[in-house]
PDB file of C-alpha atoms and ligand atoms in Angstrom:
ATOM      1  CA  UNK A  12       0.000   0.000   0.000  1.00 88.00           C
ATOM      2  CA  UNK A  13       1.297   3.450  -0.918  1.00 94.00           C
ATOM      3  CA  UNK A  14       1.299   5.835   1.985  1.00 97.00           C
ATOM      4  CA  UNK A  15       0.710   9.570   2.252  1.00 98.00           C
ATOM      5  CA  UNK A  16       4.059  11.408   2.363  1.00 98.00           C
ATOM      6  CA  UNK A  17       2.672  13.742   5.045  1.00 97.00           C
ATOM      7  CA  UNK A  18       0.632  11.638   7.466  1.00 97.00           C
ATOM      8  CA  UNK A  19       1.188   7.984   6.524  1.00 97.00           C
ATOM      9  CA  UNK A  20      -2.456   7.192   5.744  1.00 97.00           C
ATOM     10  CA  UNK A  21      -3.384   5.383   2.532  1.00 98.00           C
ATOM     11  CA  UNK A  22      -2.452   7.507  -0.470  1.00 98.00           C
ATOM     12  CA  UNK A  23      -5.046   8.324  -3.115  1.00 98.00           C
ATOM     13  CA  UNK A  24      -2.935  10.559  -5.347  1.00 98.00           C
ATOM     14  CA  UNK A  25       0.608  10.696  -6.674  1.00 97.00           C
ATOM     15  CA  UNK A  26       1.610  14.327  -7.191  1.00 97.00           C
ATOM     16  CA  UNK A  27       4.342  13.560  -9.686  1.00 96.00           C
ATOM     17  CA  UNK A  28       5.558  17.115 -10.157  1.00 95.00           C
ATOM     18  CA  UNK A  29       6.347  17.350  -6.438  1.00 97.00           C
ATOM     19  CA  UNK A  30       7.380  13.705  -5.947  1.00 96.00           C
ATOM     20  CA  UNK A  31       4.868  13.121  -3.125  1.00 98.00           C
ATOM     21  CA  UNK A  32       1.850  10.937  -2.348  1.00 98.00           C
ATOM     22  CA  UNK A  33      -1.255  12.326  -0.673  1.00 98.00           C
ATOM     23  CA  UNK A  34      -4.116  10.750   1.248  1.00 98.00           C
ATOM     24  CA  UNK A  35      -7.688  12.029   0.881  1.00 98.00           C
ATOM     25  CA  UNK A  36      -7.451  14.390   3.851  1.00 98.00           C
ATOM     26  CA  UNK A  37      -4.091  15.880   2.891  1.00 98.00           C
ATOM     27  CA  UNK A  38      -5.294  16.245  -0.695  1.00 98.00           C
ATOM     28  CA  UNK A  39      -8.366  18.235   0.380  1.00 98.00           C
ATOM     29  CA  UNK A  40      -6.266  20.384   2.724  1.00 98.00           C
ATOM     30  CA  UNK A  41      -3.693  21.033   0.030  1.00 98.00           C
ATOM     31  CA  UNK A  42      -6.273  22.221  -2.523  1.00 98.00           C
ATOM     32  CA  UNK A  43      -7.959  24.447   0.062  1.00 98.00           C
ATOM     33  CA  UNK A  44      -4.588  25.876   1.118  1.00 98.00           C
ATOM     34  CA  UNK A  45      -3.640  26.699  -2.480  1.00 97.00           C
ATOM     35  CA  UNK A  46      -7.001  28.320  -3.043  1.00 98.00           C
ATOM     36  CA  UNK A  47      -6.632  30.475   0.088  1.00 97.00           C
ATOM     37  CA  UNK A  48      -3.052  31.344  -0.771  1.00 97.00           C
ATOM     38  CA  UNK A  49      -4.130  32.613  -4.192  1.00 97.00           C
ATOM     39  CA  UNK A  50      -7.032  34.611  -2.725  1.00 97.00           C
ATOM     40  CA  UNK A  51      -4.814  36.191  -0.059  1.00 96.00           C
ATOM     41  CA  UNK A  52      -1.604  36.715  -2.063  1.00 96.00           C
ATOM     42  CA  UNK A  53      -3.321  38.345  -5.006  1.00 96.00           C
ATOM     43  CA  UNK A  54      -6.035  40.020  -2.908  1.00 96.00           C
ATOM     44  CA  UNK A  55      -8.705  38.416  -5.083  1.00 97.00           C
ATOM     45  CA  UNK A  56     -11.553  39.004  -2.622  1.00 97.00           C
ATOM     46  CA  UNK A  57     -11.627  41.809  -0.071  1.00 94.00           C
ATOM     47  CA  UNK A  58     -13.849  42.129   3.003  1.00 92.00           C
ATOM     48  CA  UNK A  59     -17.295  43.477   2.190  1.00 94.00           C
ATOM     49  CA  UNK A  60     -17.119  42.528  -1.476  1.00 96.00           C
ATOM     50  CA  UNK A  61     -19.762  40.781  -3.533  1.00 97.00           C
ATOM     51  CA  UNK A  62     -18.383  38.039  -5.774  1.00 98.00           C
ATOM     52  CA  UNK A  63     -20.290  36.670  -8.740  1.00 98.00           C
ATOM     53  CA  UNK A  64     -19.163  33.141  -9.615  1.00 98.00           C
ATOM     54  CA  UNK A  65     -19.647  31.862 -13.148  1.00 98.00           C
ATOM     55  CA  UNK A  66     -20.956  28.331 -12.631  1.00 98.00           C
ATOM     56  CA  UNK A  67     -21.483  25.984 -15.554  1.00 97.00           C
ATOM     57  CA  UNK A  68     -22.014  22.853 -13.460  1.00 97.00           C
ATOM     58  CA  UNK A  69     -18.619  21.410 -14.457  1.00 97.00           C
ATOM     59  CA  UNK A  70     -16.114  20.370 -11.799  1.00 97.00           C
ATOM     60  CA  UNK A  71     -13.982  23.525 -11.884  1.00 98.00           C
ATOM     61  CA  UNK A  72     -16.731  26.098 -11.587  1.00 98.00           C
ATOM     62  CA  UNK A  73     -18.629  24.064  -8.987  1.00 98.00           C
ATOM     63  CA  UNK A  74     -15.473  23.542  -6.898  1.00 98.00           C
ATOM     64  CA  UNK A  75     -14.788  27.275  -7.201  1.00 98.00           C
ATOM     65  CA  UNK A  76     -18.313  28.049  -5.985  1.00 98.00           C
ATOM     66  CA  UNK A  77     -17.894  25.784  -2.941  1.00 98.00           C
ATOM     67  CA  UNK A  78     -14.432  27.116  -2.072  1.00 98.00           C
ATOM     68  CA  UNK A  79     -15.428  30.761  -2.430  1.00 98.00           C
ATOM     69  CA  UNK A  80     -18.699  30.350  -0.533  1.00 97.00           C
ATOM     70  CA  UNK A  81     -16.915  28.644   2.338  1.00 96.00           C
ATOM     71  CA  UNK A  82     -14.181  31.279   2.288  1.00 96.00           C
ATOM     72  CA  UNK A  83     -16.688  34.134   2.362  1.00 94.00           C
ATOM     73  CA  UNK A  84     -18.572  32.751   5.351  1.00 90.00           C
ATOM     74  CA  UNK A  85     -17.583  34.892   8.273  1.00 80.00           C
ATOM     75  CA  UNK A  86     -15.494  37.240   6.126  1.00 87.00           C
ATOM     76  CA  UNK A  87     -18.226  39.742   5.349  1.00 88.00           C
ATOM     77  CA  UNK A  88     -18.082  38.953   1.650  1.00 93.00           C
ATOM     78  CA  UNK A  89     -20.964  37.584  -0.346  1.00 96.00           C
ATOM     79  CA  UNK A  90     -21.244  35.121  -3.219  1.00 98.00           C
ATOM     80  CA  UNK A  91     -23.825  34.951  -6.007  1.00 98.00           C
ATOM     81  CA  UNK A  92     -23.833  32.401  -8.831  1.00 98.00           C
ATOM     82  CA  UNK A  93     -24.461  33.044 -12.525  1.00 98.00           C
ATOM     83  CA  UNK A  94     -24.963  30.344 -15.150  1.00 98.00           C
ATOM     84  CA  UNK A  95     -25.027  31.141 -18.831  1.00 98.00           C
ATOM     85  CA  UNK A  96     -27.194  28.658 -20.682  1.00 98.00           C
ATOM     86  CA  UNK A  97     -25.820  28.787 -24.218  1.00 98.00           C
ATOM     87  CA  UNK A  98     -28.332  26.230 -25.423  1.00 97.00           C
ATOM     88  CA  UNK A  99     -26.184  23.189 -26.214  1.00 98.00           C
ATOM     89  CA  UNK A 100     -28.458  20.181 -26.332  1.00 97.00           C
ATOM     90  CA  UNK A 101     -27.310  17.113 -24.457  1.00 96.00           C
ATOM     91  CA  UNK A 102     -24.633  19.146 -22.658  1.00 96.00           C
ATOM     92  CA  UNK A 103     -25.640  22.419 -21.041  1.00 96.00           C
ATOM     93  CA  UNK A 104     -29.169  21.184 -20.329  1.00 95.00           C
ATOM     94  CA  UNK A 105     -27.529  18.458 -18.240  1.00 96.00           C
ATOM     95  CA  UNK A 106     -24.986  20.646 -16.452  1.00 97.00           C
ATOM     96  CA  UNK A 107     -27.413  23.441 -15.584  1.00 97.00           C
ATOM     97  CA  UNK A 108     -29.391  21.446 -12.997  1.00 97.00           C
ATOM     98  CA  UNK A 109     -26.079  20.502 -11.370  1.00 98.00           C
ATOM     99  CA  UNK A 110     -25.142  24.183 -11.099  1.00 98.00           C
ATOM    100  CA  UNK A 111     -28.575  24.944  -9.641  1.00 98.00           C
ATOM    101  CA  UNK A 112     -28.381  22.092  -7.146  1.00 98.00           C
ATOM    102  CA  UNK A 113     -24.972  23.195  -5.865  1.00 98.00           C
ATOM    103  CA  UNK A 114     -26.094  26.800  -5.457  1.00 98.00           C
ATOM    104  CA  UNK A 115     -29.113  25.544  -3.520  1.00 98.00           C
ATOM    105  CA  UNK A 116     -27.041  23.294  -1.266  1.00 97.00           C
ATOM    106  CA  UNK A 117     -24.787  26.247  -0.463  1.00 97.00           C
ATOM    107  CA  UNK A 118     -27.664  28.690  -0.056  1.00 97.00           C
ATOM    108  CA  UNK A 119     -26.291  30.943  -2.799  1.00 97.00           C
ATOM    109  CA  UNK A 120     -28.530  33.087  -5.029  1.00 97.00           C
ATOM    110  CA  UNK A 121     -28.419  31.701  -8.554  1.00 98.00           C
ATOM    111  CA  UNK A 122     -29.166  33.542 -11.801  1.00 98.00           C
ATOM    112  CA  UNK A 123     -29.505  31.833 -15.174  1.00 97.00           C
ATOM    113  CA  UNK A 124     -29.044  33.856 -18.374  1.00 97.00           C
ATOM    114  CA  UNK A 125     -29.850  32.060 -21.603  1.00 96.00           C
ATOM    115  CA  UNK A 126     -28.733  32.832 -25.153  1.00 97.00           C
ATOM    116  CA  UNK A 127     -32.276  32.063 -26.239  1.00 96.00           C
ATOM    117  CA  UNK A 128     -33.812  34.767 -24.065  1.00 95.00           C
ATOM    118  CA  UNK A 129     -31.174  37.399 -24.880  1.00 95.00           C
ATOM    119  CA  UNK A 130     -30.411  36.677 -28.545  1.00 96.00           C
ATOM    120  CA  UNK A 131     -33.579  34.849 -29.564  1.00 95.00           C
ATOM    121  CA  UNK A 132     -31.651  31.704 -30.544  1.00 97.00           C
ATOM    122  CA  UNK A 133     -29.639  28.994 -28.827  1.00 98.00           C
ATOM    123  CA  UNK A 134     -25.978  28.307 -29.639  1.00 98.00           C
ATOM    124  CA  UNK A 135     -27.099  25.154 -31.492  1.00 98.00           C
ATOM    125  CA  UNK A 136     -29.307  27.330 -33.697  1.00 98.00           C
ATOM    126  CA  UNK A 137     -26.530  29.900 -34.203  1.00 98.00           C
ATOM    127  CA  UNK A 138     -24.200  27.132 -35.372  1.00 97.00           C
ATOM    128  CA  UNK A 139     -26.727  26.099 -38.022  1.00 97.00           C
ATOM    129  CA  UNK A 140     -27.214  29.712 -39.184  1.00 97.00           C
ATOM    130  CA  UNK A 141     -23.415  30.195 -39.294  1.00 97.00           C
ATOM    131  CA  UNK A 142     -23.035  27.071 -41.453  1.00 96.00           C
ATOM    132  CA  UNK A 143     -25.775  28.225 -43.848  1.00 96.00           C
ATOM    133  CA  UNK A 144     -24.254  31.694 -44.137  1.00 95.00           C
ATOM    134  CA  UNK A 145     -20.755  30.267 -44.462  1.00 94.00           C
ATOM    135  CA  UNK A 146     -19.265  32.567 -41.794  1.00 94.00           C
ATOM    136  CA  UNK A 147     -16.349  30.165 -41.364  1.00 91.00           C
ATOM    137  CA  UNK A 148     -16.413  30.747 -37.591  1.00 93.00           C
ATOM    138  CA  UNK A 149     -16.532  27.843 -35.162  1.00 92.00           C
ATOM    139  CA  UNK A 150     -19.042  27.433 -32.311  1.00 95.00           C
ATOM    140  CA  UNK A 151     -16.471  28.308 -29.639  1.00 94.00           C
ATOM    141  CA  UNK A 152     -15.976  31.764 -31.144  1.00 94.00           C
ATOM    142  CA  UNK A 153     -19.673  32.621 -30.729  1.00 97.00           C
ATOM    143  CA  UNK A 154     -19.940  30.822 -27.410  1.00 97.00           C
ATOM    144  CA  UNK A 155     -16.801  32.280 -25.812  1.00 95.00           C
ATOM    145  CA  UNK A 156     -17.366  35.898 -26.824  1.00 96.00           C
ATOM    146  CA  UNK A 157     -21.066  35.951 -25.994  1.00 97.00           C
ATOM    147  CA  UNK A 158     -20.804  34.059 -22.727  1.00 97.00           C
ATOM    148  CA  UNK A 159     -18.039  36.394 -21.481  1.00 96.00           C
ATOM    149  CA  UNK A 160     -20.103  39.408 -22.402  1.00 96.00           C
ATOM    150  CA  UNK A 161     -23.270  38.116 -20.695  1.00 97.00           C
ATOM    151  CA  UNK A 162     -21.330  37.160 -17.575  1.00 98.00           C
ATOM    152  CA  UNK A 163     -19.844  40.640 -17.387  1.00 97.00           C
ATOM    153  CA  UNK A 164     -23.190  42.335 -17.908  1.00 96.00           C
ATOM    154  CA  UNK A 165     -24.974  40.120 -15.378  1.00 97.00           C
ATOM    155  CA  UNK A 166     -22.207  40.557 -12.778  1.00 97.00           C
ATOM    156  CA  UNK A 167     -22.308  44.333 -13.264  1.00 96.00           C
ATOM    157  CA  UNK A 168     -26.102  44.422 -12.927  1.00 96.00           C
ATOM    158  CA  UNK A 169     -25.791  42.389  -9.743  1.00 97.00           C
ATOM    159  CA  UNK A 170     -23.335  45.019  -8.424  1.00 96.00           C
ATOM    160  CA  UNK A 171     -20.614  42.414  -8.112  1.00 97.00           C
ATOM    161  CA  UNK A 172     -17.136  43.679  -7.245  1.00 97.00           C
ATOM    162  CA  UNK A 173     -15.501  40.625  -8.813  1.00 97.00           C
ATOM    163  CA  UNK A 174     -16.398  37.951 -11.331  1.00 98.00           C
ATOM    164  CA  UNK A 175     -14.813  34.599 -10.466  1.00 98.00           C
ATOM    165  CA  UNK A 176     -14.266  31.775 -12.924  1.00 98.00           C
ATOM    166  CA  UNK A 177     -13.082  28.217 -12.305  1.00 98.00           C
ATOM    167  CA  UNK A 178     -10.016  28.375 -14.574  1.00 98.00           C
ATOM    168  CA  UNK A 179      -7.458  25.863 -13.320  1.00 98.00           C
ATOM    169  CA  UNK A 180      -3.738  25.477 -14.052  1.00 98.00           C
ATOM    170  CA  UNK A 181      -4.431  23.498 -17.222  1.00 98.00           C
ATOM    171  CA  UNK A 182      -6.821  26.164 -18.560  1.00 97.00           C
ATOM    172  CA  UNK A 183      -4.386  28.947 -17.796  1.00 98.00           C
ATOM    173  CA  UNK A 184      -1.372  27.268 -19.426  1.00 98.00           C
ATOM    174  CA  UNK A 185      -3.538  26.416 -22.455  1.00 97.00           C
ATOM    175  CA  UNK A 186      -4.528  30.076 -22.714  1.00 97.00           C
ATOM    176  CA  UNK A 187      -0.892  31.165 -22.436  1.00 97.00           C
ATOM    177  CA  UNK A 188       0.144  28.776 -25.233  1.00 97.00           C
ATOM    178  CA  UNK A 189      -2.853  29.681 -27.381  1.00 95.00           C
ATOM    179  CA  UNK A 190      -1.975  33.366 -27.241  1.00 95.00           C
ATOM    180  CA  UNK A 191       1.624  32.546 -28.146  1.00 94.00           C
ATOM    181  CA  UNK A 192       0.456  30.522 -31.129  1.00 95.00           C
ATOM    182  CA  UNK A 193      -1.879  33.311 -32.189  1.00 93.00           C
ATOM    183  CA  UNK A 194       0.699  35.998 -31.378  1.00 92.00           C
ATOM    184  CA  UNK A 195      -1.987  37.870 -29.432  1.00 91.00           C
ATOM    185  CA  UNK A 196      -0.008  40.060 -27.075  1.00 91.00           C
ATOM    186  CA  UNK A 197      -2.881  42.012 -25.591  1.00 87.00           C
ATOM    187  CA  UNK A 198      -4.849  38.895 -24.669  1.00 90.00           C
ATOM    188  CA  UNK A 199      -1.700  37.337 -23.292  1.00 94.00           C
ATOM    189  CA  UNK A 200      -1.155  40.392 -21.109  1.00 93.00           C
ATOM    190  CA  UNK A 201      -4.686  40.126 -19.708  1.00 91.00           C
ATOM    191  CA  UNK A 202      -4.056  36.632 -18.316  1.00 94.00           C
ATOM    192  CA  UNK A 203      -3.339  36.312 -14.621  1.00 94.00           C
ATOM    193  CA  UNK A 204      -5.002  35.642 -11.252  1.00 95.00           C
ATOM    194  CA  UNK A 205      -6.797  38.972 -11.382  1.00 94.00           C
ATOM    195  CA  UNK A 206      -7.568  41.231 -14.285  1.00 91.00           C
ATOM    196  CA  UNK A 207      -8.711  44.739 -13.497  1.00 85.00           C
ATOM    197  CA  UNK A 208     -10.200  46.014 -16.705  1.00 81.00           C
ATOM    198  CA  UNK A 209     -11.471  49.386 -17.746  1.00 80.00           C
ATOM    199  CA  UNK A 210     -14.735  50.962 -16.676  1.00 82.00           C
ATOM    200  CA  UNK A 211     -17.854  48.936 -17.473  1.00 84.00           C
ATOM    201  CA  UNK A 212     -16.073  45.619 -17.030  1.00 91.00           C
ATOM    202  CA  UNK A 213     -16.176  43.745 -13.734  1.00 96.00           C
ATOM    203  CA  UNK A 214     -12.696  42.676 -12.499  1.00 96.00           C
ATOM    204  CA  UNK A 215     -12.179  38.976 -13.162  1.00 97.00           C
ATOM    205  CA  UNK A 216     -10.522  36.588 -10.726  1.00 98.00           C
ATOM    206  CA  UNK A 217      -9.297  32.987 -11.074  1.00 98.00           C
ATOM    207  CA  UNK A 218      -8.773  31.492  -7.604  1.00 98.00           C
ATOM    208  CA  UNK A 219      -8.026  27.965  -8.949  1.00 98.00           C
ATOM    209  CA  UNK A 220      -5.395  29.084 -11.414  1.00 97.00           C
ATOM    210  CA  UNK A 221      -2.534  27.338  -9.609  1.00 97.00           C
ATOM    211  CA  UNK A 222      -4.342  24.023  -9.088  1.00 98.00           C
ATOM    212  CA  UNK A 223      -3.974  21.316 -11.772  1.00 98.00           C
ATOM    213  CA  UNK A 224      -7.203  20.134 -13.372  1.00 97.00           C
ATOM    214  CA  UNK A 225      -6.776  16.587 -12.030  1.00 97.00           C
ATOM    215  CA  UNK A 226      -6.517  17.905  -8.477  1.00 98.00           C
ATOM    216  CA  UNK A 227      -9.642  20.037  -8.809  1.00 98.00           C
ATOM    217  CA  UNK A 228     -11.502  16.947 -10.068  1.00 98.00           C
ATOM    218  CA  UNK A 229     -10.176  14.805  -7.224  1.00 98.00           C
ATOM    219  CA  UNK A 230     -11.063  17.511  -4.691  1.00 98.00           C
ATOM    220  CA  UNK A 231     -14.675  17.560  -5.905  1.00 98.00           C
ATOM    221  CA  UNK A 232     -14.807  13.760  -5.816  1.00 98.00           C
ATOM    222  CA  UNK A 233     -13.315  13.479  -2.322  1.00 98.00           C
ATOM    223  CA  UNK A 234     -15.625  16.181  -0.974  1.00 98.00           C
ATOM    224  CA  UNK A 235     -18.650  14.406  -2.466  1.00 98.00           C
ATOM    225  CA  UNK A 236     -19.558  17.479  -4.521  1.00 98.00           C
ATOM    226  CA  UNK A 237     -21.936  16.795  -7.371  1.00 97.00           C
ATOM    227  CA  UNK A 238     -20.476  17.868 -10.720  1.00 97.00           C
ATOM    228  CA  UNK A 239     -21.212  17.393 -14.407  1.00 95.00           C
ATOM    229  CA  UNK A 240     -18.347  15.629 -16.137  1.00 93.00           C
ATOM    230  CA  UNK A 241     -19.221  15.511 -19.850  1.00 93.00           C
ATOM    231  CA  UNK A 242     -17.232  17.273 -22.566  1.00 93.00           C
ATOM    232  CA  UNK A 243     -18.925  19.834 -24.806  1.00 95.00           C
ATOM    233  CA  UNK A 244     -19.792  18.316 -28.201  1.00 95.00           C
ATOM    234  CA  UNK A 245     -18.300  21.370 -29.943  1.00 95.00           C
ATOM    235  CA  UNK A 246     -14.889  21.097 -28.220  1.00 92.00           C
ATOM    236  CA  UNK A 247     -12.326  20.626 -30.965  1.00 84.00           C
ATOM    237  CA  UNK A 248      -9.632  22.398 -32.922  1.00 85.00           C
ATOM    238  CA  UNK A 249      -6.624  24.213 -31.603  1.00 90.00           C
ATOM    239  CA  UNK A 250      -7.740  24.254 -27.937  1.00 90.00           C
ATOM    240  CA  UNK A 251      -7.904  20.467 -27.877  1.00 92.00           C
ATOM    241  CA  UNK A 252      -4.564  20.142 -29.693  1.00 95.00           C
ATOM    242  CA  UNK A 253      -2.841  22.456 -27.227  1.00 96.00           C
ATOM    243  CA  UNK A 254      -4.406  20.603 -24.282  1.00 96.00           C
ATOM    244  CA  UNK A 255      -3.169  17.248 -25.606  1.00 96.00           C
ATOM    245  CA  UNK A 256       0.289  18.683 -26.273  1.00 97.00           C
ATOM    246  CA  UNK A 257       0.552  20.092 -22.725  1.00 98.00           C
ATOM    247  CA  UNK A 258      -0.676  16.824 -21.212  1.00 97.00           C
ATOM    248  CA  UNK A 259       1.926  14.790 -23.055  1.00 98.00           C
ATOM    249  CA  UNK A 260       4.611  17.325 -22.102  1.00 97.00           C
ATOM    250  CA  UNK A 261       3.551  17.075 -18.441  1.00 97.00           C
ATOM    251  CA  UNK A 262       3.486  13.248 -18.592  1.00 96.00           C
ATOM    252  CA  UNK A 263       7.065  13.119 -19.897  1.00 97.00           C
ATOM    253  CA  UNK A 264       8.367  16.134 -17.989  1.00 97.00           C
ATOM    254  CA  UNK A 265       6.422  16.609 -14.736  1.00 96.00           C
ATOM    255  CA  UNK A 266       6.088  20.228 -13.578  1.00 97.00           C
ATOM    256  CA  UNK A 267       6.071  21.637 -17.136  1.00 98.00           C
ATOM    257  CA  UNK A 268       2.702  23.334 -16.647  1.00 98.00           C
ATOM    258  CA  UNK A 269       3.857  25.144 -13.508  1.00 97.00           C
ATOM    259  CA  UNK A 270       7.056  26.182 -15.290  1.00 98.00           C
ATOM    260  CA  UNK A 271       5.047  27.624 -18.192  1.00 98.00           C
ATOM    261  CA  UNK A 272       2.980  29.601 -15.684  1.00 97.00           C
ATOM    262  CA  UNK A 273       6.030  30.852 -13.769  1.00 97.00           C
ATOM    263  CA  UNK A 274       7.835  31.854 -16.948  1.00 97.00           C
ATOM    264  CA  UNK A 275       4.779  33.756 -18.108  1.00 97.00           C
ATOM    265  CA  UNK A 276       4.697  35.609 -14.790  1.00 95.00           C
ATOM    266  CA  UNK A 277       8.327  36.642 -15.287  1.00 95.00           C
ATOM    267  CA  UNK A 278       7.574  37.915 -18.771  1.00 94.00           C
ATOM    268  CA  UNK A 279       4.243  39.602 -18.060  1.00 93.00           C
ATOM    269  CA  UNK A 280       5.471  42.908 -16.551  1.00 92.00           C
ATOM    270  CA  UNK A 281       7.504  43.486 -19.728  1.00 90.00           C
ATOM    271  CA  UNK A 282       4.444  43.151 -21.929  1.00 88.00           C
ATOM    272  CA  UNK A 283       2.655  46.239 -20.638  1.00 83.00           C
ATOM    273  CA  UNK A 284       4.507  48.721 -22.839  1.00 81.00           C
ATOM    274  CA  UNK A 285       3.822  46.569 -25.913  1.00 76.00           C
ATOM    275  CA  UNK A 286       0.069  46.333 -25.289  1.00 78.00           C
ATOM    276  CA  UNK A 287      -2.112  49.047 -26.742  1.00 76.00           C
ATOM    277  CA  UNK A 288      -4.344  50.975 -24.346  1.00 78.00           C
ATOM    278  CA  UNK A 289      -7.861  51.589 -25.549  1.00 78.00           C
ATOM    279  CA  UNK A 290     -10.596  53.977 -24.741  1.00 85.00           C
ATOM    280  CA  UNK A 291     -13.894  52.499 -23.513  1.00 87.00           C
ATOM    281  CA  UNK A 292     -16.881  53.362 -25.658  1.00 91.00           C
ATOM    282  CA  UNK A 293     -20.460  52.092 -25.554  1.00 93.00           C
ATOM    283  CA  UNK A 294     -21.633  49.663 -28.205  1.00 94.00           C
ATOM    284  CA  UNK A 295     -23.990  51.486 -30.567  1.00 93.00           C
ATOM    285  CA  UNK A 296     -26.388  48.539 -30.553  1.00 93.00           C
ATOM    286  CA  UNK A 297     -26.521  47.107 -27.054  1.00 94.00           C
ATOM    287  CA  UNK A 298     -24.753  49.723 -24.934  1.00 93.00           C
ATOM    288  CA  UNK A 299     -22.170  47.319 -23.503  1.00 93.00           C
ATOM    289  CA  UNK A 300     -18.569  48.541 -23.096  1.00 92.00           C
ATOM    290  CA  UNK A 301     -16.309  48.079 -26.122  1.00 92.00           C
ATOM    291  CA  UNK A 302     -13.250  49.579 -27.803  1.00 88.00           C
ATOM    292  CA  UNK A 303     -14.937  49.752 -31.196  1.00 91.00           C
ATOM    293  CA  UNK A 304     -18.243  50.988 -32.614  1.00 93.00           C
ATOM    294  CA  UNK A 305     -19.967  47.638 -32.076  1.00 94.00           C
ATOM    295  CA  UNK A 306     -19.066  45.204 -29.330  1.00 95.00           C
ATOM    296  CA  UNK A 307     -17.780  41.802 -30.442  1.00 96.00           C
ATOM    297  CA  UNK A 308     -21.109  40.147 -29.533  1.00 97.00           C
ATOM    298  CA  UNK A 309     -23.111  42.532 -31.721  1.00 97.00           C
ATOM    299  CA  UNK A 310     -20.582  42.180 -34.532  1.00 97.00           C
ATOM    300  CA  UNK A 311     -20.940  38.381 -34.452  1.00 97.00           C
ATOM    301  CA  UNK A 312     -24.735  38.636 -34.208  1.00 97.00           C
ATOM    302  CA  UNK A 313     -24.786  40.976 -37.190  1.00 96.00           C
ATOM    303  CA  UNK A 314     -22.933  38.352 -39.243  1.00 96.00           C
ATOM    304  CA  UNK A 315     -25.766  35.943 -38.416  1.00 97.00           C
ATOM    305  CA  UNK A 316     -28.537  38.412 -39.204  1.00 96.00           C
ATOM    306  CA  UNK A 317     -29.413  38.672 -35.501  1.00 95.00           C
ATOM    307  CA  UNK A 318     -29.355  41.438 -32.908  1.00 92.00           C
ATOM    308  CA  UNK A 319     -29.334  41.902 -29.165  1.00 90.00           C
ATOM    309  CA  UNK A 320     -31.575  44.526 -27.649  1.00 81.00           C
ATOM    310  CA  UNK A 321     -30.677  47.013 -24.949  1.00 84.00           C
ATOM    311  CA  UNK A 322     -32.172  45.292 -21.973  1.00 84.00           C
ATOM    312  CA  UNK A 323     -31.216  44.302 -18.476  1.00 90.00           C
ATOM    313  CA  UNK A 324     -30.403  40.649 -17.951  1.00 92.00           C
ATOM    314  CA  UNK A 325     -31.331  40.610 -14.302  1.00 90.00           C
ATOM    315  CA  UNK A 326     -34.793  41.568 -13.223  1.00 78.00           C
ATOM    316  CA  UNK A 327     -36.104  41.801  -9.676  1.00 53.00           C
ATOM    317  CA  UNK A 328     -37.822  38.416  -9.924  1.00 48.00           C
ATOM    318  CA  UNK A 329     -34.858  36.614 -11.394  1.00 54.00           C
ATOM    319  CA  UNK A 330     -33.227  34.608  -8.682  1.00 51.00           C
TER     320      UNK A 330
HETATM  321 FE1  SF4 B 430     -18.677  26.829 -25.741  1.00 91.99          FE
HETATM  322 FE2  SF4 B 430     -16.716  25.771 -27.205  1.00 91.99          FE
HETATM  323 FE3  SF4 B 430     -16.658  25.599 -24.550  1.00 91.99          FE
HETATM  324 FE4  SF4 B 430     -18.462  24.215 -25.962  1.00 91.99          FE
HETATM  325  S1  SF4 B 430     -16.222  23.951 -26.014  1.00 91.99           S
HETATM  326  S2  SF4 B 430     -18.866  25.360 -24.077  1.00 91.99           S
HETATM  327  S3  SF4 B 430     -18.913  25.636 -27.620  1.00 91.99           S
HETATM  328  S4  SF4 B 430     -16.511  27.480 -25.755  1.00 91.99           S
HETATM  329 ZN1   ZN B 431      -2.103  12.484   4.546  1.00 91.99          ZN
HETATM  330 ZN1   ZN B 432     -23.181  45.289 -28.486  1.00 91.99          ZN
END
């Protein structure tokens, strides 16, 4: 029997990059310690703040919701949950009830914003329109841009001081590599544990950014937290290739993901001067903040022959 390197109990996990074994209890403690360290070191949540957590129902966002809610108890900060229902049949309709159930268990207010109610169509329908019109854009482009925008708008309407997402170490290193491959300096510069954007955007925080995906999954499992584990049917392309590449790198050279993160942190301060500053305007169509005449969401909708009205996402009755 393999034993925990810290307490001698039966090990459940081999943390290869650190050369140690962990039992269930030490594993849970370690994840919670890393979460707290990130929150405290980067001042992700301050006393009295209201934090909106983007919860899809997947393991990362649900674990993030649990960790933040527990952290905020007794710290005078408050957590609310937001789920964007993009309308992906067989996927989001299954994860949404999991998000709802977790919010209920934790006693957290939960708001659901659907593409259908805001844009008049689901993501599945958008994908069909995009194929007919030959836009050449993949589902993740529509999904990513629009979900981010709705999360920001909803968090702002809920007067949230921060918007938390469940990005883990794997997500963050994938994003770093993706921006390298795409030579996108300004997006690269925006990565980090906290991003304080310009007016109209709610600051975004990633408290799980230094925890590997496997450890977040194991944490949820060991804590008996209900999560949705399926993979989105649209997941493909460069994101998947970069993920596979990083996983094989990590398998052959443990600690590679942490090294990529650390190296990025060394480089980041030098990127500021090379990143263009932009002035915040209001989108002519929907009124959301943007650097151009139309926000990216409205630009994408226009390409599909659709439009988003100027309306609030959160109404009094919405929780
Ligand atoms: Fe959206 Fe793409 Fe993620 Fe699916 S894989 S949820 S389409 S961004
Ligand atoms: Zn132990
Ligand atoms: Zn717009």
